[in-house]
Amino acid sequence: MEIRVSGHQIETGEALQAHVSDRMNAIADKYFSRAIGAHAIFGKGPHDSFQCDIVAHVMQGLVLKGHGQAQDAHVAFEGAAERIEKQLRRYMRRLKDHNNGVAVPSPTVDEIEDNAGYTVFDVGGDEDAGDAPAIIAETRVDIPSSSVSDAVMMLDLRNTNALLFVNSKTGAHNMVYRRDDGTIGWVEPR
């Protein structure tokens, strides 16, 4: 698994980088032996604290994010790593429940397609765009077919605000999204 450690306006020493690498490899070995990679970003937080953000690419379409904050960089990392591990544990438990207790094997790197592509749509040439920002299509992804409860699980695991999916019961495109009050909304066309 490729693990990157970087600091935002702080230096990450060899001991911290080794600790991050060992812990992330242990998590990957426990849950997904063929995880793609992870990136741990350390920075300064309020009141002379440290914060750590981890973005882990476990498999195609599954990106986990964890955040930790503490007075020590190692403790901040452990908080973020525990959040990632908890998300993976819930995900694996749910997969086992759906597959009658048999874990689904993780895909190989060869099975994962490179789906990232960036396209910047022209907003009018040399004219002043005003309040209209450039529209950027960041990735091309397959729209998953799932039940509403599975779509909510994917929304939580991907740590996104919205997820478009094909409802496995109706065959129609649906969307689940996280509302401002923390609840989940579900959009289903007529």
PDB file of C-alpha atoms in Angstrom, residues 13-101:
ATOM      1  CA  GLY A  13       9.990  13.712  11.219  1.00  0.00           C
ATOM      2  CA  GLU A  14      11.118  10.202  10.393  1.00  0.00           C
ATOM      3  CA  ALA A  15       9.632   8.781  13.612  1.00  0.00           C
ATOM      4  CA  LEU A  16       6.169  10.166  12.801  1.00  0.00           C
ATOM      5  CA  GLN A  17       6.376   8.964   9.202  1.00  0.00           C
ATOM      6  CA  ALA A  18       7.407   5.474  10.343  1.00  0.00           C
ATOM      7  CA  HIS A  19       4.573   5.409  12.907  1.00  0.00           C
ATOM      8  CA  VAL A  20       2.018   6.417  10.263  1.00  0.00           C
ATOM      9  CA  SER A  21       3.326   3.840   7.802  1.00  0.00           C
ATOM     10  CA  ASP A  22       3.291   1.018  10.365  1.00  0.00           C
ATOM     11  CA  ARG A  23      -0.212   1.835  11.657  1.00  0.00           C
ATOM     12  CA  MET A  24      -1.790   2.264   8.201  1.00  0.00           C
ATOM     13  CA  ASN A  25      -0.204  -0.971   6.952  1.00  0.00           C
ATOM     14  CA  ALA A  26      -1.540  -2.785  10.034  1.00  0.00           C
ATOM     15  CA  ILE A  27      -5.059  -1.468   9.337  1.00  0.00           C
ATOM     16  CA  ALA A  28      -4.788  -2.456   5.676  1.00  0.00           C
ATOM     17  CA  ASP A  29      -3.509  -5.944   6.525  1.00  0.00           C
ATOM     18  CA  LYS A  30      -6.358  -6.475   8.982  1.00  0.00           C
ATOM     19  CA  TYR A  31      -9.229  -5.381   6.706  1.00  0.00           C
ATOM     20  CA  PHE A  32      -8.105  -5.009   3.073  1.00  0.00           C
ATOM     21  CA  SER A  33      -4.800  -6.636   2.203  1.00  0.00           C
ATOM     22  CA  ARG A  34      -4.744  -4.965  -1.210  1.00  0.00           C
ATOM     23  CA  ALA A  35      -5.691  -1.412  -0.273  1.00  0.00           C
ATOM     24  CA  ILE A  36      -4.617   1.180  -2.827  1.00  0.00           C
ATOM     25  CA  GLY A  37      -3.098   3.906  -0.674  1.00  0.00           C
ATOM     26  CA  ALA A  38      -3.448   6.494   2.052  1.00  0.00           C
ATOM     27  CA  HIS A  39      -2.358  10.084   2.596  1.00  0.00           C
ATOM     28  CA  ALA A  40      -1.891  11.554   6.075  1.00  0.00           C
ATOM     29  CA  ILE A  41      -1.700  15.351   6.246  1.00  0.00           C
ATOM     30  CA  PHE A  42      -0.537  17.051   9.431  1.00  0.00           C
ATOM     31  CA  GLY A  43      -1.092  20.700  10.209  1.00  0.00           C
ATOM     32  CA  LYS A  44      -1.378  23.219  12.987  1.00  0.00           C
ATOM     33  CA  GLY A  45      -4.686  23.481  14.788  1.00  0.00           C
ATOM     34  CA  PRO A  46      -6.088  26.095  17.124  1.00  0.00           C
ATOM     35  CA  HIS A  47      -4.424  26.733  20.497  1.00  0.00           C
ATOM     36  CA  ASP A  48      -1.040  25.287  19.461  1.00  0.00           C
ATOM     37  CA  SER A  49      -2.531  21.876  18.719  1.00  0.00           C
ATOM     38  CA  PHE A  50      -1.935  19.498  15.828  1.00  0.00           C
ATOM     39  CA  GLN A  51      -4.502  18.136  13.453  1.00  0.00           C
ATOM     40  CA  CYS A  52      -4.289  15.133  11.170  1.00  0.00           C
ATOM     41  CA  ASP A  53      -6.448  14.320   8.156  1.00  0.00           C
ATOM     42  CA  ILE A  54      -6.234  10.868   6.595  1.00  0.00           C
ATOM     43  CA  VAL A  55      -7.627  10.042   3.174  1.00  0.00           C
ATOM     44  CA  ALA A  56      -7.510   6.297   2.488  1.00  0.00           C
ATOM     45  CA  HIS A  57      -8.319   4.803  -0.915  1.00  0.00           C
ATOM     46  CA  VAL A  58      -9.328   1.283   0.024  1.00  0.00           C
ATOM     47  CA  MET A  59     -10.802   0.107  -3.266  1.00  0.00           C
ATOM     48  CA  GLN A  60     -12.446   1.598  -6.326  1.00  0.00           C
ATOM     49  CA  GLY A  61     -15.225   3.881  -5.150  1.00  0.00           C
ATOM     50  CA  LEU A  62     -14.405   3.534  -1.466  1.00  0.00           C
ATOM     51  CA  VAL A  63     -12.571   6.508  -0.014  1.00  0.00           C
ATOM     52  CA  LEU A  64     -12.435   6.859   3.751  1.00  0.00           C
ATOM     53  CA  LYS A  65     -11.607  10.054   5.591  1.00  0.00           C
ATOM     54  CA  GLY A  66     -10.623  10.539   9.195  1.00  0.00           C
ATOM     55  CA  HIS A  67      -9.754  13.623  11.241  1.00  0.00           C
ATOM     56  CA  GLY A  68      -7.990  13.904  14.575  1.00  0.00           C
ATOM     57  CA  GLN A  69      -6.864  16.841  16.698  1.00  0.00           C
ATOM     58  CA  ALA A  70      -4.695  16.846  19.832  1.00  0.00           C
ATOM     59  CA  GLN A  71      -1.767  18.575  21.492  1.00  0.00           C
ATOM     60  CA  ASP A  72       0.597  15.921  20.088  1.00  0.00           C
ATOM     61  CA  ALA A  73       0.916  14.923  16.403  1.00  0.00           C
ATOM     62  CA  HIS A  74       1.045  11.198  17.243  1.00  0.00           C
ATOM     63  CA  VAL A  75      -2.162  11.422  19.289  1.00  0.00           C
ATOM     64  CA  ALA A  76      -3.889  13.420  16.536  1.00  0.00           C
ATOM     65  CA  PHE A  77      -2.914  10.738  14.018  1.00  0.00           C
ATOM     66  CA  GLU A  78      -4.184   7.955  16.304  1.00  0.00           C
ATOM     67  CA  GLY A  79      -7.569   9.699  16.551  1.00  0.00           C
ATOM     68  CA  ALA A  80      -7.859   9.895  12.763  1.00  0.00           C
ATOM     69  CA  ALA A  81      -6.623   6.305  12.329  1.00  0.00           C
ATOM     70  CA  GLU A  82      -9.173   5.026  14.846  1.00  0.00           C
ATOM     71  CA  ARG A  83     -11.938   6.704  12.849  1.00  0.00           C
ATOM     72  CA  ILE A  84     -10.707   5.030   9.628  1.00  0.00           C
ATOM     73  CA  GLU A  85     -10.489   1.663  11.384  1.00  0.00           C
ATOM     74  CA  LYS A  86     -13.990   2.053  12.833  1.00  0.00           C
ATOM     75  CA  GLN A  87     -15.407   2.856   9.382  1.00  0.00           C
ATOM     76  CA  LEU A  88     -13.680  -0.203   7.889  1.00  0.00           C
ATOM     77  CA  ARG A  89     -14.897  -2.441  10.705  1.00  0.00           C
ATOM     78  CA  ARG A  90     -18.505  -1.318  10.146  1.00  0.00           C
ATOM     79  CA  TYR A  91     -18.161  -1.732   6.402  1.00  0.00           C
ATOM     80  CA  MET A  92     -16.738  -5.260   6.702  1.00  0.00           C
ATOM     81  CA  ARG A  93     -19.430  -6.254   9.207  1.00  0.00           C
ATOM     82  CA  ARG A  94     -22.110  -5.005   6.870  1.00  0.00           C
ATOM     83  CA  LEU A  95     -20.567  -6.812   3.891  1.00  0.00           C
ATOM     84  CA  LYS A  96     -20.478 -10.056   5.893  1.00  0.00           C
ATOM     85  CA  ASP A  97     -24.120  -9.614   6.906  1.00  0.00           C
ATOM     86  CA  HIS A  98     -25.155  -9.162   3.265  1.00  0.00           C
ATOM     87  CA  ASN A  99     -23.123 -12.150   2.070  1.00  0.00           C
ATOM     88  CA  ASN A 100     -24.239 -14.675   4.711  1.00  0.00           C
ATOM     89  CA  GLY A 101     -21.115 -14.346   6.818  1.00  0.00           C
TER      90      GLY A 101
END
